[in-house]
């Protein structure tokens, strides 16, 4: 059906969705809301949204004078603090591209990323100069470093870049800026993902995507905060725009409590007790640490009633422990490529207050209206939302990546076939099920499932079943090549001290009571001393697959 | 600043914001939420969002078979009910334009509007055939009438249009529809405003504007409902898309309670008691009626804790009366041209729980991030947001009209200079102040302010001051031409029986204690028997201005 010649045309204004609009709104209508930055000693530093707005305008003038142009990436190597919020708004509002640098990356990766983006200017916290200074000789495009906050400036002595003091640079600039009327589809912010294989890949958010994502974050069934709330933003601003919190808060006047470099459990507990945030966002490990701290030294953390957890699944025990403290954990799922809000686990009305509610809270949650989802099976077929069929999750939407950034000077974006479907959907690399009411449960990474005869076997399910046997300390299951089936599972088992179970017993245990379907039971078994782990403590299955391929494992076939 | 040649391009997917997306989301992820339609007797009718989705697909197939094309207006003459919700989603999702017909308009205006839009198909409730049937001979473009719900079909006997039964027409159609991937800026829905002067004017909402408005409605500081809520949608679906509620609820699974034609205080009280909605939206007169009903015959209305009032200002006494019933009134301001959400009065955090809070709730509220606002003085100058400078409110944003619809066959949109500024902002015709924290207080319609020597005098302020004198029953103030000042106020006063105050006394009373600034005091006075009123009971100042111009008033100059 093509439109009639006399089709009724919309009479709406054509107003772009721009980050400058969020800034202007936040710094006027919510001008008295605050960004509170922890300083580690004495009173935290408080700056109103109105002040942030004026200082963002000053910063934009300063960057303009340094030659920053529209569409040019400008780096930040900073903790969560008021100045980083200023950069968050000034850089995209003036038309440039905010490039947040992940200070946790290995230095050589960080250098690769800065060179790939070709940042000309980097704003850095003084406390991060020990990381930045030795890198500078390797950063080919960087001409200016702007330093903010405490730290030894002498580390930059002799550097071949121009060094500026943030406060001096912006001091005499005008407090307003005539923000340009940009195309809402322009690049606004960029963030590199550090995959376990290959080079890091750049995701470039547009004004439109950031704006829509901010609206979603403020919807009641997402984070849904108001200007009566204060959000403790533990998730770093260099991780997918701090999950969108800084942009979202300027839309609704939510106060932000910023921990700067004080991310240890002690200072976190202290800032919660003294500043009384009502909400916080962070990955599970941070919360594990905080729980331990509170057990060792109880504080009044009763203000904190809502906690958004993402990054990886929250263990049920952690969720229960937080419930007991009066903190309501809300699971969310996403990735750099999804801005990141992909799902959020607000249980549906009919289970609220029932025994079923907890199970819903343990899922990754449901999709907002702007995120379309589908499951793709091993043969490329679409799977139903029946809560049972497991497939790779693919998503589509206005804040979902459709490509990676090609790099400085490149005219083409990158669309690797393992990351994007032919019709443009993002392949998340996550495998799971979706219930009929749209709740996502993730079980595996796609690279960890075993593709056996056109069906998928979940490695995580096999591992959990194995580890529930009393003789098993740890178990990792990986896919290994198989002539007949394509792939089959290899079970690698760490036995508890003095345990005697043999492989036949373990295999029978898996089959017992229908724990695992018969066709999924591993034929290949080996005992290892410990499961190899990555630097963040996850099972490193690459190592096991390599050892198997090299014939380094002693395999029993049953 | 123009973009660099090697500007970093966004890598986000280019996914349009479409009403079909809202429908698909609501009918799957919130498939068990309900539209409950009051039937006046026995159990109300309940239909799940999943059923609405399937029936909307059927309706789209049926309309397609009747020849409805992309960009073609399709009329609805319906009360608030499940079938009207189906039309709300089916028509724009298939690419046509939903044209809601205001059944309260005089028949000749309704005919003018149908002809202007050139509706080919009209879906009508059976109960409205007594209104539609006599109109049909005057509706030049209408070829098909689809009738839904109870009502005497014989009224259409002999009509020159094809008549269809809604249920029969959709019965055998497929339950899915391959919704087209439209341009988000296409017309999706249209609504005519009936100004007091001139022909009605068509406002055409786009998919984009409806989508963004729906997100805003669901933001915590707007209506902010969840799937645990049920909203009683009293505001008619033919009034600016029922303030956006039906579209918004499908984004979040809020249940809708639809009164159909049962809008009298009795049935409203009954449906609140039996269906226990948590939220309701309507104009003040509806609430006045409900209050009276509840006084006469108390019911349990305790479920209803949040009430959105718009359309005209809520009198403080009404707000207090509702507070005492446990219903929290939330003021909102908007107009057809603003989709309609322009402002909403959620008090800022620092006044919540204080004496100041009530004053904030009486304002029209504050602007969301997507609505830019400015005040323009009598000389066209921009006025500050100081809570004192009164000017005409002008607004800009992605769900604000920038023109009116030119009509069937017209290629140009209408942009009258009294409605749109040269730079494209909507002139609202409302006069008021904005506080530094962005709260709007409206005082006058622009046509009712007196433009005296480059300054504005508020007629409403003068009227309120006059009516606070014990001898005055009613008073209306209008602008009359003045050689020296351009315009000056004329005070028309209705004295209470037996009252003796003369004009000098009243003028002195106005000046007393600085009630009214000296330069604003009227020189021209007259006593009248009653202030002329419009059909809805508002002061009809047109009549007074006409009587003055004709020399029909006995004026005293002091």
CSV table of N, CA and C in Angstrom, one decimal, chain A residues 193-315:
chain,number,residue,atom,x,y,z
A,193,UNK,N,33.4,-1.5,23.2
A,193,UNK,CA,33.2,-2.8,23.9
A,193,UNK,C,34.5,-3.5,23.8
A,194,UNK,N,34.9,-4.2,24.9
A,194,UNK,CA,36.1,-5.0,24.8
A,194,UNK,C,35.8,-6.4,24.8
A,195,UNK,N,35.6,-7.0,23.6
A,195,UNK,CA,35.3,-8.4,23.5
A,195,UNK,C,36.5,-9.2,24.0
A,196,UNK,N,36.2,-10.5,24.2
A,196,UNK,CA,37.3,-11.3,24.6
A,196,UNK,C,38.2,-11.7,23.4
A,197,UNK,N,37.6,-11.6,22.2
A,197,UNK,CA,38.5,-11.8,21.0
A,197,UNK,C,38.4,-10.6,20.1
A,198,UNK,N,39.5,-10.4,19.4
A,198,UNK,CA,39.5,-9.3,18.4
A,198,UNK,C,39.7,-8.0,19.0
A,199,UNK,N,39.7,-7.0,18.1
A,199,UNK,CA,39.9,-5.6,18.6
A,199,UNK,C,38.6,-5.1,19.3
A,200,UNK,N,38.7,-4.1,20.1
A,200,UNK,CA,37.5,-3.4,20.7
A,200,UNK,C,36.7,-2.9,19.6
A,201,UNK,N,35.4,-2.8,19.8
A,201,UNK,CA,34.5,-2.3,18.8
A,201,UNK,C,33.7,-1.1,19.3
A,202,UNK,N,33.6,0.0,18.5
A,202,UNK,CA,33.0,1.2,18.9
A,202,UNK,C,31.5,1.3,18.6
A,203,UNK,N,30.7,1.6,19.6
A,203,UNK,CA,29.3,1.8,19.5
A,203,UNK,C,29.1,3.3,19.6
A,204,UNK,N,28.4,3.9,18.6
A,204,UNK,CA,28.1,5.4,18.6
A,204,UNK,C,26.7,5.6,18.8
A,205,UNK,N,26.3,6.2,19.9
A,205,UNK,CA,24.9,6.6,20.3
A,205,UNK,C,24.6,7.9,19.6
A,206,UNK,N,23.4,8.0,19.1
A,206,UNK,CA,22.9,9.3,18.5
A,206,UNK,C,22.2,10.1,19.5
A,207,UNK,N,22.0,11.4,19.2
A,207,UNK,CA,21.1,12.3,20.1
A,207,UNK,C,19.8,11.6,20.3
A,208,UNK,N,19.2,11.1,19.2
A,208,UNK,CA,17.9,10.5,19.2
A,208,UNK,C,17.9,9.3,20.1
A,209,UNK,N,18.9,8.4,20.0
A,209,UNK,CA,18.9,7.2,20.9
A,209,UNK,C,19.1,7.6,22.3
A,210,UNK,N,19.9,8.5,22.6
A,210,UNK,CA,20.1,8.9,24.0
A,210,UNK,C,18.9,9.5,24.6
A,211,UNK,N,18.2,10.4,23.8
A,211,UNK,CA,17.0,11.0,24.2
A,211,UNK,C,15.9,10.0,24.5
A,212,UNK,N,15.6,9.1,23.6
A,212,UNK,CA,14.6,8.1,23.8
A,212,UNK,C,14.9,7.2,24.9
A,213,UNK,N,16.2,6.8,25.1
A,213,UNK,CA,16.6,6.0,26.2
A,213,UNK,C,16.4,6.7,27.5
A,214,UNK,N,16.6,8.0,27.5
A,214,UNK,CA,16.4,8.7,28.8
A,214,UNK,C,14.9,8.8,29.2
A,215,UNK,N,14.1,8.9,28.2
A,215,UNK,CA,12.6,8.9,28.4
A,215,UNK,C,12.3,7.5,29.0
A,216,UNK,N,12.8,6.5,28.4
A,216,UNK,CA,12.4,5.1,28.9
A,216,UNK,C,12.9,4.9,30.3
A,217,UNK,N,14.1,5.3,30.6
A,217,UNK,CA,14.6,5.2,32.0
A,217,UNK,C,13.7,5.8,33.0
A,218,UNK,N,13.1,6.9,32.6
A,218,UNK,CA,12.2,7.7,33.5
A,218,UNK,C,10.8,7.2,33.5
A,219,UNK,N,10.5,6.1,32.7
A,219,UNK,CA,9.2,5.6,32.7
A,219,UNK,C,9.0,4.7,34.0
A,220,UNK,N,7.8,4.8,34.5
A,220,UNK,CA,7.5,4.2,35.8
A,220,UNK,C,8.0,2.7,35.9
A,221,UNK,N,7.8,2.0,34.8
A,221,UNK,CA,8.2,0.6,34.9
A,221,UNK,C,9.7,0.3,34.6
A,222,UNK,N,10.5,1.4,34.4
A,222,UNK,CA,11.9,1.2,34.3
A,222,UNK,C,12.5,1.6,35.6
A,223,UNK,N,13.4,2.7,35.7
A,223,UNK,CA,13.8,3.1,37.0
A,223,UNK,C,12.8,4.0,37.7
A,224,UNK,N,12.2,4.9,36.9
A,224,UNK,CA,11.0,5.6,37.4
A,224,UNK,C,11.2,6.4,38.6
A,225,UNK,N,12.3,7.3,38.6
A,225,UNK,CA,12.6,8.1,39.7
A,225,UNK,C,12.0,9.5,39.5
A,226,UNK,N,12.0,10.3,40.6
A,226,UNK,CA,11.5,11.7,40.5
A,226,UNK,C,12.5,12.6,41.2
A,227,UNK,N,12.2,13.9,41.3
A,227,UNK,CA,13.1,14.8,41.9
A,227,UNK,C,13.2,14.7,43.4
A,228,UNK,N,12.3,13.8,44.0
A,228,UNK,CA,12.5,13.5,45.4
A,228,UNK,C,13.5,12.4,45.6
A,229,UNK,N,14.1,11.8,44.6
A,229,UNK,CA,15.0,10.8,44.7
A,229,UNK,C,16.5,11.3,44.6
A,230,UNK,N,17.4,10.5,45.1
A,230,UNK,CA,18.8,10.7,44.9
A,230,UNK,C,19.3,9.4,44.4
A,231,UNK,N,20.0,9.3,43.3
A,231,UNK,CA,20.5,8.1,42.8
A,231,UNK,C,22.1,8.0,43.0
A,232,UNK,N,22.5,7.0,43.6
A,232,UNK,CA,23.9,6.7,43.8
A,232,UNK,C,24.4,6.0,42.5
A,233,UNK,N,25.2,6.7,41.8
A,233,UNK,CA,25.6,6.2,40.5
A,233,UNK,C,26.9,5.5,40.6
A,234,UNK,N,26.9,4.2,41.0
A,234,UNK,CA,28.1,3.5,41.1
A,234,UNK,C,28.6,3.0,39.8
A,235,UNK,N,27.7,2.6,38.9
A,235,UNK,CA,28.1,2.1,37.6
A,235,UNK,C,28.9,3.3,36.9
A,236,UNK,N,30.1,3.0,36.4
A,236,UNK,CA,31.0,4.1,35.9
A,236,UNK,C,30.4,4.8,34.7
A,237,UNK,N,30.7,6.1,34.6
A,237,UNK,CA,30.2,6.9,33.5
A,237,UNK,C,30.9,6.4,32.2
A,238,UNK,N,32.0,5.6,32.3
A,238,UNK,CA,32.6,5.0,31.1
A,238,UNK,C,32.1,3.7,30.7
A,239,UNK,N,31.0,3.2,31.4
A,239,UNK,CA,30.3,2.0,31.1
A,239,UNK,C,29.0,2.3,30.5
A,240,UNK,N,28.9,2.4,29.2
A,240,UNK,CA,27.6,2.7,28.5
A,240,UNK,C,26.9,3.8,29.2
A,241,UNK,N,27.5,5.0,29.2
A,241,UNK,CA,26.9,6.2,29.7
A,241,UNK,C,26.3,6.0,31.1
A,242,UNK,N,27.0,5.3,32.0
A,242,UNK,CA,26.5,5.0,33.3
A,242,UNK,C,25.0,4.5,33.3
A,243,UNK,N,24.8,3.6,32.3
A,243,UNK,CA,23.5,3.0,32.1
A,243,UNK,C,22.4,4.1,31.8
A,244,UNK,N,22.9,5.3,31.3
A,244,UNK,CA,21.9,6.3,30.9
A,244,UNK,C,21.4,7.2,32.1
A,245,UNK,N,21.9,6.9,33.3
A,245,UNK,CA,21.4,7.6,34.4
A,245,UNK,C,21.7,9.2,34.4
A,246,UNK,N,22.9,9.6,34.0
A,246,UNK,CA,23.1,11.1,34.1
A,246,UNK,C,22.2,11.8,33.1
A,247,UNK,N,22.0,11.3,31.9
A,247,UNK,CA,21.1,12.0,30.9
A,247,UNK,C,19.7,11.9,31.5
A,248,UNK,N,19.3,10.8,32.0
A,248,UNK,CA,17.9,10.6,32.4
A,248,UNK,C,17.6,11.6,33.6
A,249,UNK,N,18.5,11.7,34.5
A,249,UNK,CA,18.2,12.5,35.7
A,249,UNK,C,18.0,14.0,35.3
A,250,UNK,N,18.6,14.5,34.3
A,250,UNK,CA,18.4,15.9,33.9
A,250,UNK,C,17.0,16.1,33.3
A,251,UNK,N,16.4,15.0,32.9
A,251,UNK,CA,15.0,15.1,32.4
A,251,UNK,C,14.0,15.2,33.5
A,252,UNK,N,14.3,14.8,34.7
A,252,UNK,CA,13.3,14.7,35.8
A,252,UNK,C,13.8,15.3,37.1
A,253,UNK,N,15.1,15.8,37.1
A,253,UNK,CA,15.5,16.4,38.4
A,253,UNK,C,16.0,15.5,39.5
A,254,UNK,N,16.2,14.2,39.1
A,254,UNK,CA,16.7,13.3,40.1
A,254,UNK,C,18.1,13.7,40.5
A,255,UNK,N,18.4,13.8,41.8
A,255,UNK,CA,19.7,14.2,42.3
A,255,UNK,C,20.7,13.0,42.1
A,256,UNK,N,22.0,13.3,41.8
A,256,UNK,CA,22.9,12.2,41.6
A,256,UNK,C,24.0,12.3,42.7
A,257,UNK,N,24.3,11.2,43.3
A,257,UNK,CA,25.4,11.0,44.2
A,257,UNK,C,26.5,10.3,43.5
A,258,UNK,N,27.7,11.0,43.3
A,258,UNK,CA,28.8,10.4,42.5
A,258,UNK,C,29.9,10.0,43.4
A,259,UNK,N,30.4,8.8,43.3
A,259,UNK,CA,31.4,8.3,44.2
A,259,UNK,C,32.8,8.7,43.8
A,260,UNK,N,33.0,9.4,42.7
A,260,UNK,CA,34.4,9.7,42.2
A,260,UNK,C,35.2,8.4,42.3
A,261,UNK,N,36.4,8.4,42.8
A,261,UNK,CA,37.3,7.2,42.8
A,261,UNK,C,37.1,6.4,44.1
A,262,UNK,N,36.1,6.7,44.9
A,262,UNK,CA,35.9,6.0,46.2
A,262,UNK,C,34.9,4.9,46.0
A,263,UNK,N,35.3,3.8,45.3
A,263,UNK,CA,34.4,2.7,45.0
A,263,UNK,C,34.5,1.5,45.9
A,264,UNK,N,35.3,1.7,47.0
A,264,UNK,CA,35.5,0.6,47.9
A,264,UNK,C,34.2,0.5,48.8
A,265,UNK,N,34.0,-0.7,49.3
A,265,UNK,CA,32.8,-0.9,50.1
A,265,UNK,C,32.7,0.1,51.3
A,266,UNK,N,33.8,0.4,52.0
A,266,UNK,CA,33.8,1.3,53.1
A,266,UNK,C,33.2,2.6,52.8
A,267,UNK,N,33.9,3.4,51.8
A,267,UNK,CA,33.3,4.7,51.5
A,267,UNK,C,31.9,4.6,50.9
A,268,UNK,N,31.6,3.5,50.2
A,268,UNK,CA,30.2,3.4,49.6
A,268,UNK,C,29.2,3.4,50.8
A,269,UNK,N,29.5,2.6,51.8
A,269,UNK,CA,28.6,2.5,52.9
A,269,UNK,C,28.5,3.8,53.6
A,270,UNK,N,29.6,4.5,53.7
A,270,UNK,CA,29.6,5.8,54.4
A,270,UNK,C,28.8,6.8,53.6
A,271,UNK,N,28.9,6.8,52.3
A,271,UNK,CA,28.2,7.9,51.5
A,271,UNK,C,26.7,7.5,51.5
A,272,UNK,N,26.3,6.3,51.6
A,272,UNK,CA,24.9,5.9,51.7
A,272,UNK,C,24.3,6.4,53.0
A,273,UNK,N,25.1,6.2,54.1
A,273,UNK,CA,24.6,6.6,55.4
A,273,UNK,C,24.5,8.1,55.5
A,274,UNK,N,25.4,8.8,54.9
A,274,UNK,CA,25.4,10.3,55.2
A,274,UNK,C,24.6,11.0,54.1
A,275,UNK,N,24.5,10.5,52.9
A,275,UNK,CA,23.8,11.3,51.8
A,275,UNK,C,22.4,10.7,51.6
A,276,UNK,N,22.1,9.5,52.1
A,276,UNK,CA,20.8,8.9,52.0
A,276,UNK,C,20.2,8.9,50.6
A,277,UNK,N,20.9,8.3,49.7
A,277,UNK,CA,20.3,8.0,48.3
A,277,UNK,C,19.2,7.1,48.5
A,278,UNK,N,18.2,7.2,47.5
A,278,UNK,CA,17.1,6.3,47.5
A,278,UNK,C,17.2,5.2,46.5
A,279,UNK,N,18.2,5.4,45.6
A,279,UNK,CA,18.3,4.4,44.5
A,279,UNK,C,19.8,4.3,44.2
A,280,UNK,N,20.2,3.1,43.7
A,280,UNK,CA,21.6,2.9,43.3
A,280,UNK,C,21.6,2.0,42.1
A,281,UNK,N,22.7,2.1,41.3
A,281,UNK,CA,22.8,1.2,40.1
A,281,UNK,C,24.2,0.7,40.1
A,282,UNK,N,24.4,-0.6,40.0
A,282,UNK,CA,25.7,-1.2,40.0
A,282,UNK,C,25.7,-2.6,39.6
A,283,UNK,N,26.9,-3.2,39.3
A,283,UNK,CA,27.0,-4.6,39.0
A,283,UNK,C,27.0,-5.4,40.3
A,284,UNK,N,26.7,-6.7,40.2
A,284,UNK,CA,26.5,-7.5,41.5
A,284,UNK,C,27.8,-7.5,42.4
A,285,UNK,N,29.0,-7.6,41.8
A,285,UNK,CA,30.2,-7.6,42.6
A,285,UNK,C,30.3,-6.5,43.6
A,286,UNK,N,29.9,-5.3,43.2
A,286,UNK,CA,29.9,-4.1,44.1
A,286,UNK,C,28.9,-4.4,45.2
A,287,UNK,N,27.8,-5.0,45.0
A,287,UNK,CA,26.8,-5.2,46.0
A,287,UNK,C,27.2,-6.3,47.0
A,288,UNK,N,27.9,-7.3,46.4
A,288,UNK,CA,28.5,-8.4,47.3
A,288,UNK,C,29.4,-7.7,48.3
A,289,UNK,N,30.3,-6.8,47.8
A,289,UNK,CA,31.3,-6.2,48.6
A,289,UNK,C,30.6,-5.3,49.7
A,290,UNK,N,29.5,-4.6,49.3
A,290,UNK,CA,28.8,-3.8,50.2
A,290,UNK,C,28.1,-4.6,51.3
A,291,UNK,N,27.6,-5.7,50.9
A,291,UNK,CA,26.9,-6.6,51.9
A,291,UNK,C,27.9,-7.0,53.0
A,292,UNK,N,29.1,-7.5,52.5
A,292,UNK,CA,30.1,-7.9,53.4
A,292,UNK,C,30.5,-6.8,54.4
A,293,UNK,N,30.7,-5.6,53.8
A,293,UNK,CA,31.0,-4.4,54.6
A,293,UNK,C,30.0,-4.1,55.7
A,294,UNK,N,28.7,-4.2,55.3
A,294,UNK,CA,27.6,-3.9,56.2
A,294,UNK,C,27.5,-5.0,57.3
A,295,UNK,N,27.9,-6.2,57.0
A,295,UNK,CA,27.9,-7.2,58.0
A,295,UNK,C,29.0,-7.0,59.0
A,296,UNK,N,30.2,-6.6,58.5
A,296,UNK,CA,31.3,-6.3,59.4
A,296,UNK,C,31.1,-5.1,60.2
A,297,UNK,N,30.4,-4.0,59.6
A,297,UNK,CA,30.3,-2.8,60.3
A,297,UNK,C,28.9,-2.2,59.9
A,298,UNK,N,27.9,-2.5,60.7
A,298,UNK,CA,26.5,-2.0,60.3
A,298,UNK,C,26.4,-0.5,60.2
A,299,UNK,N,25.7,0.0,59.1
A,299,UNK,CA,25.4,1.4,59.0
A,299,UNK,C,23.9,1.5,58.7
A,300,UNK,N,23.4,2.8,58.8
A,300,UNK,CA,22.0,3.0,58.5
A,300,UNK,C,22.0,3.2,57.0
A,301,UNK,N,21.5,2.2,56.3
A,301,UNK,CA,21.4,2.4,54.8
A,301,UNK,C,19.9,2.3,54.4
A,302,UNK,N,19.0,2.6,55.4
A,302,UNK,CA,17.6,2.4,55.1
A,302,UNK,C,17.0,3.4,54.1
A,303,UNK,N,17.7,4.4,53.7
A,303,UNK,CA,17.2,5.3,52.6
A,303,UNK,C,17.2,4.6,51.3
A,304,UNK,N,18.1,3.6,51.1
A,304,UNK,CA,18.3,3.0,49.8
A,304,UNK,C,17.3,1.9,49.6
A,305,UNK,N,16.1,2.2,49.0
A,305,UNK,CA,15.1,1.2,48.9
A,305,UNK,C,15.0,0.6,47.5
A,306,UNK,N,15.7,1.1,46.5
A,306,UNK,CA,15.7,0.5,45.2
A,306,UNK,C,17.1,0.4,44.6
A,307,UNK,N,17.4,-0.8,44.2
A,307,UNK,CA,18.7,-1.0,43.7
A,307,UNK,C,18.6,-1.7,42.3
A,308,UNK,N,19.2,-1.1,41.3
A,308,UNK,CA,19.2,-1.6,39.9
A,308,UNK,C,20.5,-2.4,39.7
A,309,UNK,N,20.3,-3.7,39.4
A,309,UNK,CA,21.5,-4.5,39.2
A,309,UNK,C,21.5,-5.0,37.7
A,310,UNK,N,22.7,-4.8,37.1
A,310,UNK,CA,22.8,-5.3,35.7
A,310,UNK,C,24.3,-5.7,35.6
A,311,UNK,N,24.6,-6.0,34.3
A,311,UNK,CA,26.0,-6.3,34.0
A,311,UNK,C,26.2,-7.8,34.1
A,312,UNK,N,25.7,-8.5,35.1
A,312,UNK,CA,25.6,-9.9,35.1
A,312,UNK,C,24.5,-10.3,36.1
A,313,UNK,N,24.0,-11.5,36.0
A,313,UNK,CA,22.8,-11.9,36.8
A,313,UNK,C,23.1,-11.8,38.3
A,314,UNK,N,22.1,-11.4,39.0
A,314,UNK,CA,22.2,-11.3,40.5
A,314,UNK,C,21.9,-12.6,41.1
A,315,UNK,N,22.8,-13.2,41.9
A,315,UNK,CA,22.5,-14.5,42.5
A,315,UNK,C,21.3,-14.4,43.4
